């Protein structure tokens, strides 16, 4: 499925952690193909990850994910909520990222902060 391929490409790009070098040359084959099929040079990619703990799932989740969480994030505390919004402009002609910005809000419910995150990213770049 095309959506899964795009998600995997974005996840791999974002998780790489070396985006300063990636910004200079990045090839996203599925995104590239979609843009070319539609006669477009640039694509705006929006990627969001987030979660919110509830009383019902707190105990079960903490036991299942504590090892992963501490290993993946090096965290010293356990968040009750988390939201990360990433905006990327991909240039299919030059195979680079002329725009890559993100906003992280630990301990904030995604449904309550996503608008603020989007506005913050846009304000930082265009002001």
Tab-separated table of N, CA and C in Angstrom:
chain	number	residue	atom	x	y	z
A	1	UNK	N	0.840	-1.180	0.000
A	1	UNK	CA	0.000	0.000	0.000
A	1	UNK	C	0.890	1.250	0.000
A	2	UNK	N	0.538	2.219	-0.799
A	2	UNK	CA	1.343	3.429	-0.967
A	2	UNK	C	1.472	4.205	0.344
A	3	UNK	N	0.372	4.337	1.086
A	3	UNK	CA	0.406	5.091	2.353
A	3	UNK	C	1.425	4.487	3.324
A	4	UNK	N	1.478	3.168	3.400
A	4	UNK	CA	2.446	2.511	4.284
A	4	UNK	C	3.882	2.783	3.841
A	5	UNK	N	4.110	2.782	2.531
A	5	UNK	CA	5.453	3.059	2.020
A	5	UNK	C	5.878	4.486	2.367
A	6	UNK	N	4.968	5.440	2.190
A	6	UNK	CA	5.270	6.833	2.534
A	6	UNK	C	5.546	6.948	4.032
A	7	UNK	N	4.703	6.333	4.849
A	7	UNK	CA	4.910	6.363	6.304
A	7	UNK	C	6.271	5.793	6.679
A	8	UNK	N	6.633	4.675	6.073
A	8	UNK	CA	7.925	4.056	6.380
A	8	UNK	C	9.093	4.940	5.967
A	9	UNK	N	8.985	5.569	4.793
A	9	UNK	CA	10.053	6.472	4.344
A	9	UNK	C	10.208	7.654	5.299
A	10	UNK	N	9.085	8.237	5.705
A	10	UNK	CA	9.139	9.374	6.631
A	10	UNK	C	9.682	8.960	7.990
A	11	UNK	N	9.196	7.849	8.499
A	11	UNK	CA	9.657	7.358	9.803
A	11	UNK	C	11.157	7.115	9.776
A	12	UNK	N	11.636	6.507	8.721
A	12	UNK	CA	13.073	6.233	8.599
A	12	UNK	C	13.869	7.534	8.527
A	13	UNK	N	13.389	8.494	7.773
A	13	UNK	CA	14.047	9.786	7.651
A	13	UNK	C	14.099	10.505	8.992
A	14	UNK	N	12.983	10.553	9.691
A	14	UNK	CA	12.892	11.272	10.957
A	14	UNK	C	13.672	10.559	12.049
A	15	UNK	N	13.603	9.241	12.083
A	15	UNK	CA	14.305	8.476	13.114
A	15	UNK	C	15.808	8.426	12.908
A	16	UNK	N	16.265	8.772	11.711
A	16	UNK	CA	17.694	8.704	11.408
A	16	UNK	C	18.509	9.584	12.346
A	17	UNK	N	17.993	10.733	12.717
A	17	UNK	CA	18.681	11.593	13.670
A	17	UNK	C	19.788	12.441	13.085
A	18	UNK	N	20.113	12.256	11.826
A	18	UNK	CA	21.193	13.019	11.199
A	18	UNK	C	20.614	13.873	10.084
A	19	UNK	N	19.619	14.678	10.417
A	19	UNK	CA	18.868	15.379	9.391
A	19	UNK	C	19.595	16.555	8.776
A	20	UNK	N	20.603	17.083	9.411
A	20	UNK	CA	21.352	18.174	8.792
A	20	UNK	C	22.025	17.666	7.509
A	21	UNK	N	22.606	16.489	7.561
A	21	UNK	CA	23.202	15.911	6.356
A	21	UNK	C	22.116	15.429	5.405
A	22	UNK	N	21.053	14.861	5.946
A	22	UNK	CA	19.971	14.359	5.111
A	22	UNK	C	19.298	15.489	4.346
A	23	UNK	N	19.252	16.681	4.930
A	23	UNK	CA	18.596	17.812	4.280
A	23	UNK	C	19.281	18.153	2.960
A	24	UNK	N	20.570	17.893	2.870
A	24	UNK	CA	21.314	18.213	1.656
A	24	UNK	C	21.034	17.214	0.534
A	25	UNK	N	20.864	15.952	0.875
A	25	UNK	CA	20.508	14.963	-0.138
A	25	UNK	C	19.636	13.889	0.488
A	26	UNK	N	18.418	13.823	0.049
A	26	UNK	CA	17.470	12.843	0.556
A	26	UNK	C	16.661	12.321	-0.609
A	27	UNK	N	16.513	11.016	-0.666
A	27	UNK	CA	15.686	10.436	-1.711
A	27	UNK	C	14.570	9.643	-1.062
A	28	UNK	N	13.358	10.073	-1.317
A	28	UNK	CA	12.166	9.383	-0.826
A	28	UNK	C	11.450	8.822	-2.057
A	29	UNK	N	11.749	7.580	-2.432
A	29	UNK	CA	11.284	7.051	-3.716
A	29	UNK	C	9.765	7.084	-3.910
A	30	UNK	N	9.008	6.743	-2.878
A	30	UNK	CA	7.556	6.729	-3.030
A	30	UNK	C	7.012	8.142	-3.168
A	31	UNK	N	7.490	9.045	-2.332
A	31	UNK	CA	7.070	10.444	-2.404
A	31	UNK	C	7.483	11.026	-3.755
A	32	UNK	N	8.694	10.726	-4.170
A	32	UNK	CA	9.212	11.179	-5.460
A	32	UNK	C	8.290	10.743	-6.596
A	33	UNK	N	7.915	9.492	-6.573
A	33	UNK	CA	7.048	8.929	-7.608
A	33	UNK	C	5.670	9.602	-7.624
A	34	UNK	N	5.102	9.845	-6.443
A	34	UNK	CA	3.791	10.507	-6.358
A	34	UNK	C	3.873	11.922	-6.926
A	35	UNK	N	4.921	12.649	-6.567
A	35	UNK	CA	5.078	14.015	-7.058
A	35	UNK	C	5.243	14.030	-8.582
A	36	UNK	N	6.064	13.133	-9.112
A	36	UNK	CA	6.285	13.080	-10.560
A	36	UNK	C	5.003	12.730	-11.310
A	37	UNK	N	4.223	11.780	-10.774
A	37	UNK	CA	2.958	11.392	-11.401
A	37	UNK	C	1.988	12.564	-11.475
A	38	UNK	N	2.093	13.472	-10.513
A	38	UNK	CA	1.187	14.613	-10.461
A	38	UNK	C	1.809	15.888	-11.021
A	39	UNK	N	2.991	15.771	-11.607
A	39	UNK	CA	3.641	16.916	-12.217
A	39	UNK	C	4.058	17.989	-11.219
A	40	UNK	N	4.419	17.580	-10.018
A	40	UNK	CA	4.802	18.527	-8.963
A	40	UNK	C	6.269	18.351	-8.603
A	41	UNK	N	6.887	19.451	-8.237
A	41	UNK	CA	8.284	19.413	-7.809
A	41	UNK	C	8.388	19.283	-6.286
A	42	UNK	N	7.531	19.991	-5.566
A	42	UNK	CA	7.608	20.032	-4.102
A	42	UNK	C	6.424	19.307	-3.469
A	43	UNK	N	6.688	18.719	-2.314
A	43	UNK	CA	5.631	18.092	-1.540
A	43	UNK	C	5.748	18.494	-0.083
A	44	UNK	N	4.617	18.804	0.532
A	44	UNK	CA	4.570	19.100	1.968
A	44	UNK	C	4.213	17.815	2.691
A	45	UNK	N	5.112	17.380	3.568
A	45	UNK	CA	4.917	16.147	4.319
A	45	UNK	C	4.698	16.511	5.789
A	46	UNK	N	3.630	15.991	6.352
A	46	UNK	CA	3.305	16.255	7.747
A	46	UNK	C	3.298	14.911	8.458
A	47	UNK	N	4.061	14.826	9.542
A	47	UNK	CA	4.164	13.572	10.280
A	47	UNK	C	3.956	13.859	11.757
A	48	UNK	N	3.044	13.131	12.388
A	48	UNK	CA	2.746	13.344	13.804
A	48	UNK	C	2.778	12.019	14.548
A	49	UNK	N	3.404	12.041	15.714
A	49	UNK	CA	3.333	10.921	16.639
A	49	UNK	C	2.931	11.488	17.992
A	50	UNK	N	2.122	10.739	18.697
A	50	UNK	CA	1.694	11.205	20.005
A	50	UNK	C	0.898	10.147	20.728
A	51	UNK	N	0.717	10.368	22.017
A	51	UNK	CA	-0.101	9.459	22.810
A	51	UNK	C	-0.635	10.190	24.030
A	52	UNK	N	-1.645	9.578	24.622
A	52	UNK	CA	-2.232	10.082	25.853
A	52	UNK	C	-2.578	8.884	26.722
A	53	UNK	N	-2.118	8.897	27.946
A	53	UNK	CA	-2.425	7.811	28.878
A	53	UNK	C	-3.781	8.065	29.519
A	54	UNK	N	-4.497	6.980	29.792
A	54	UNK	CA	-5.757	7.074	30.520
A	54	UNK	C	-5.664	6.204	31.757
A	55	UNK	N	-6.575	6.374	32.668
A	55	UNK	CA	-6.584	5.534	33.877
A	55	UNK	C	-6.743	4.069	33.509
A	56	UNK	N	-7.522	3.802	32.472
A	56	UNK	CA	-7.774	2.417	32.074
A	56	UNK	C	-6.532	1.738	31.494
A	57	UNK	N	-5.690	2.469	30.768
A	57	UNK	CA	-4.564	1.803	30.119
A	57	UNK	C	-3.220	2.069	30.794
A	58	UNK	N	-3.190	2.895	31.807
A	58	UNK	CA	-1.928	3.290	32.429
A	58	UNK	C	-1.129	2.096	32.960
A	59	UNK	N	-1.723	1.270	33.792
A	59	UNK	CA	-1.001	0.152	34.390
A	59	UNK	C	-0.495	-0.842	33.376
A	60	UNK	N	-1.352	-1.218	32.446
A	60	UNK	CA	-0.969	-2.188	31.413
A	60	UNK	C	0.147	-1.638	30.534
A	61	UNK	N	0.026	-0.409	30.132
A	61	UNK	CA	1.012	0.191	29.232
A	61	UNK	C	2.364	0.357	29.911
A	62	UNK	N	2.363	0.778	31.157
A	62	UNK	CA	3.645	1.033	31.824
A	62	UNK	C	4.469	-0.248	31.919
A	63	UNK	N	3.824	-1.358	32.207
A	63	UNK	CA	4.580	-2.606	32.323
A	63	UNK	C	5.051	-3.111	30.968
A	64	UNK	N	4.256	-2.936	29.939
A	64	UNK	CA	4.632	-3.405	28.605
A	64	UNK	C	5.711	-2.541	27.965
A	65	UNK	N	5.690	-1.253	28.247
A	65	UNK	CA	6.552	-0.360	27.485
A	65	UNK	C	7.712	0.257	28.249
A	66	UNK	N	7.848	-0.023	29.515
A	66	UNK	CA	8.891	0.664	30.288
A	66	UNK	C	10.287	0.358	29.742
A	67	UNK	N	10.544	-0.873	29.383
A	67	UNK	CA	11.868	-1.211	28.850
A	67	UNK	C	12.095	-0.521	27.507
A	68	UNK	N	11.089	-0.546	26.646
A	68	UNK	CA	11.223	0.119	25.345
A	68	UNK	C	11.405	1.619	25.533
A	69	UNK	N	10.580	2.202	26.357
A	69	UNK	CA	10.597	3.658	26.553
A	69	UNK	C	11.958	4.122	27.062
A	70	UNK	N	12.461	3.484	28.095
A	70	UNK	CA	13.747	3.890	28.649
A	70	UNK	C	14.876	3.637	27.655
A	71	UNK	N	14.782	2.571	26.905
A	71	UNK	CA	15.817	2.284	25.915
A	71	UNK	C	15.775	3.235	24.737
A	72	UNK	N	14.579	3.524	24.246
A	72	UNK	CA	14.444	4.346	23.039
A	72	UNK	C	14.629	5.829	23.302
A	73	UNK	N	14.192	6.286	24.443
A	73	UNK	CA	14.214	7.719	24.695
A	73	UNK	C	15.212	8.139	25.766
A	74	UNK	N	15.812	7.205	26.449
A	74	UNK	CA	16.744	7.547	27.517
A	74	UNK	C	16.075	8.384	28.594
A	75	UNK	N	14.825	8.107	28.839
A	75	UNK	CA	14.036	8.961	29.725
A	75	UNK	C	14.304	8.681	31.186
A	76	UNK	N	14.185	9.712	31.985
A	76	UNK	CA	14.330	9.547	33.425
A	76	UNK	C	12.973	9.597	34.102
A	77	UNK	N	11.931	9.893	33.358
A	77	UNK	CA	10.575	9.881	33.889
A	77	UNK	C	9.633	9.367	32.814
A	78	UNK	N	8.435	9.055	33.213
A	78	UNK	CA	7.466	8.471	32.295
A	78	UNK	C	6.395	9.507	31.977
A	79	UNK	N	6.234	9.867	30.721
A	79	UNK	CA	5.263	10.886	30.326
A	79	UNK	C	3.848	10.327	30.307
A	80	UNK	N	2.914	11.175	30.697
A	80	UNK	CA	1.505	10.801	30.616
A	80	UNK	C	0.931	11.126	29.249
A	81	UNK	N	1.612	11.986	28.522
A	81	UNK	CA	1.192	12.342	27.167
A	81	UNK	C	2.418	12.840	26.410
A	82	UNK	N	2.298	12.883	25.098
A	82	UNK	CA	3.430	13.296	24.276
A	82	UNK	C	2.907	13.652	22.886
A	83	UNK	N	3.489	14.679	22.269
A	83	UNK	CA	3.099	15.062	20.918
A	83	UNK	C	4.315	15.601	20.172
A	84	UNK	N	4.580	15.038	18.993
A	84	UNK	CA	5.640	15.541	18.125
A	84	UNK	C	5.070	15.713	16.726
A	85	UNK	N	5.132	16.942	16.243
A	85	UNK	CA	4.650	17.270	14.908
A	85	UNK	C	5.841	17.677	14.053
A	86	UNK	N	5.958	17.090	12.872
A	86	UNK	CA	7.059	17.379	11.959
A	86	UNK	C	6.495	17.844	10.621
A	87	UNK	N	7.023	18.957	10.130
A	87	UNK	CA	6.671	19.457	8.797
A	87	UNK	C	7.922	19.427	7.927
A	88	UNK	N	7.783	18.871	6.733
A	88	UNK	CA	8.902	18.737	5.812
A	88	UNK	C	8.438	19.168	4.424
A	89	UNK	N	9.254	19.960	3.740
A	89	UNK	CA	9.030	20.198	2.320
A	89	UNK	C	10.113	19.418	1.589
A	90	UNK	N	9.677	18.551	0.692
A	90	UNK	CA	10.585	17.715	-0.079
A	90	UNK	C	10.658	18.247	-1.505
A	91	UNK	N	11.878	18.442	-1.999
A	91	UNK	CA	12.135	18.907	-3.358
A	91	UNK	C	12.550	17.695	-4.191
A	92	UNK	N	11.637	17.226	-5.031
A	92	UNK	CA	11.895	16.026	-5.827
A	92	UNK	C	12.954	16.254	-6.905
A	93	UNK	N	13.075	17.475	-7.388
A	93	UNK	CA	14.061	17.764	-8.429
A	93	UNK	C	15.487	17.718	-7.885
A	94	UNK	N	15.717	18.360	-6.751
A	94	UNK	CA	17.054	18.416	-6.156
A	94	UNK	C	17.299	17.345	-5.097
A	95	UNK	N	16.282	16.562	-4.780
A	95	UNK	CA	16.381	15.487	-3.781
A	95	UNK	C	16.893	16.026	-2.436
A	96	UNK	N	16.256	17.093	-1.963
A	96	UNK	CA	16.656	17.628	-0.665
A	96	UNK	C	15.442	18.115	0.116
A	97	UNK	N	15.709	18.593	1.314
A	97	UNK	CA	14.661	19.084	2.201
A	97	UNK	C	14.893	20.571	2.455
A	98	UNK	N	14.291	21.444	1.658
A	98	UNK	CA	14.490	22.873	1.894
A	98	UNK	C	13.828	23.356	3.181
A	99	UNK	N	12.924	22.565	3.717
A	99	UNK	CA	12.244	22.932	4.967
A	99	UNK	C	12.070	21.681	5.809
A	100	UNK	N	12.573	21.719	7.035
A	100	UNK	CA	12.403	20.619	7.979
A	100	UNK	C	12.368	21.225	9.379
A	101	UNK	N	11.191	21.216	9.991
A	101	UNK	CA	11.051	21.736	11.352
A	101	UNK	C	10.082	20.855	12.118
A	102	UNK	N	10.275	20.823	13.436
A	102	UNK	CA	9.394	20.008	14.261
A	102	UNK	C	9.142	20.692	15.597
A	103	UNK	N	8.120	20.209	16.275
A	103	UNK	CA	7.764	20.701	17.602
A	103	UNK	C	7.474	19.506	18.490
A	104	UNK	N	8.099	19.488	19.664
A	104	UNK	CA	7.889	18.406	20.626
A	104	UNK	C	7.253	18.995	21.876
A	105	UNK	N	6.189	18.347	22.329
A	105	UNK	CA	5.500	18.768	23.549
A	105	UNK	C	5.341	17.561	24.475
A	106	UNK	N	6.325	17.343	25.358
A	106	UNK	CA	6.158	16.248	26.323
A	106	UNK	C	5.098	16.632	27.351
A	107	UNK	N	4.404	15.647	27.840
A	107	UNK	CA	3.353	15.825	28.840
A	107	UNK	C	2.223	16.734	28.371
A	108	UNK	N	2.019	16.802	27.064
A	108	UNK	CA	0.895	17.559	26.505
A	108	UNK	C	0.059	16.616	25.642
A	109	UNK	N	-1.252	16.687	25.806
A	109	UNK	CA	-2.147	15.833	25.036
A	109	UNK	C	-2.173	16.307	23.584
A	110	UNK	N	-1.918	15.392	22.635
A	110	UNK	CA	-1.849	15.779	21.223
A	110	UNK	C	-3.086	16.533	20.741
A	111	UNK	N	-4.257	16.108	21.178
A	111	UNK	CA	-5.479	16.751	20.705
A	111	UNK	C	-5.601	18.187	21.200
A	112	UNK	N	-4.860	18.539	22.223
A	112	UNK	CA	-4.948	19.890	22.772
A	112	UNK	C	-3.829	20.814	22.305
A	113	UNK	N	-2.743	20.271	21.751
A	113	UNK	CA	-1.601	21.123	21.405
A	113	UNK	C	-1.213	21.113	19.929
A	114	UNK	N	-1.825	20.278	19.125
A	114	UNK	CA	-1.378	20.154	17.741
A	114	UNK	C	-1.526	21.472	16.969
A	115	UNK	N	-2.579	22.217	17.224
A	115	UNK	CA	-2.744	23.522	16.551
A	115	UNK	C	-1.643	24.485	16.967
A	116	UNK	N	-1.315	24.489	18.257
A	116	UNK	CA	-0.229	25.347	18.760
A	116	UNK	C	1.099	24.939	18.142
A	117	UNK	N	1.320	23.651	18.013
A	117	UNK	CA	2.566	23.171	17.426
A	117	UNK	C	2.687	23.626	15.969
A	118	UNK	N	1.623	23.478	15.210
A	118	UNK	CA	1.626	23.888	13.807
A	118	UNK	C	1.880	25.389	13.696
A	119	UNK	N	1.175	26.177	14.477
A	119	UNK	CA	1.373	27.630	14.456
A	119	UNK	C	2.797	27.996	14.862
A	120	UNK	N	3.337	27.314	15.861
A	120	UNK	CA	4.699	27.584	16.318
A	120	UNK	C	5.743	27.321	15.253
A	121	UNK	N	5.596	26.211	14.543
A	121	UNK	CA	6.537	25.879	13.465
A	121	UNK	C	6.469	26.940	12.372
A	122	UNK	N	5.277	27.290	11.961
A	122	UNK	CA	5.093	28.270	10.888
A	122	UNK	C	5.608	29.645	11.330
A	123	UNK	N	5.269	30.052	12.548
A	123	UNK	CA	5.727	31.360	13.063
A	123	UNK	C	7.249	31.454	13.124
A	124	UNK	N	7.907	30.391	13.591
A	124	UNK	CA	9.375	30.406	13.697
A	124	UNK	C	10.026	30.575	12.327
A	125	UNK	N	9.440	29.977	11.319
A	125	UNK	CA	10.070	30.005	9.990
A	125	UNK	C	9.760	31.287	9.231
A	126	UNK	N	8.514	31.732	9.269
A	126	UNK	CA	8.120	32.846	8.424
A	126	UNK	C	8.149	34.209	9.099
A	127	UNK	N	8.532	34.277	10.348
A	127	UNK	CA	8.625	35.587	11.009
A	127	UNK	C	10.046	36.055	11.092
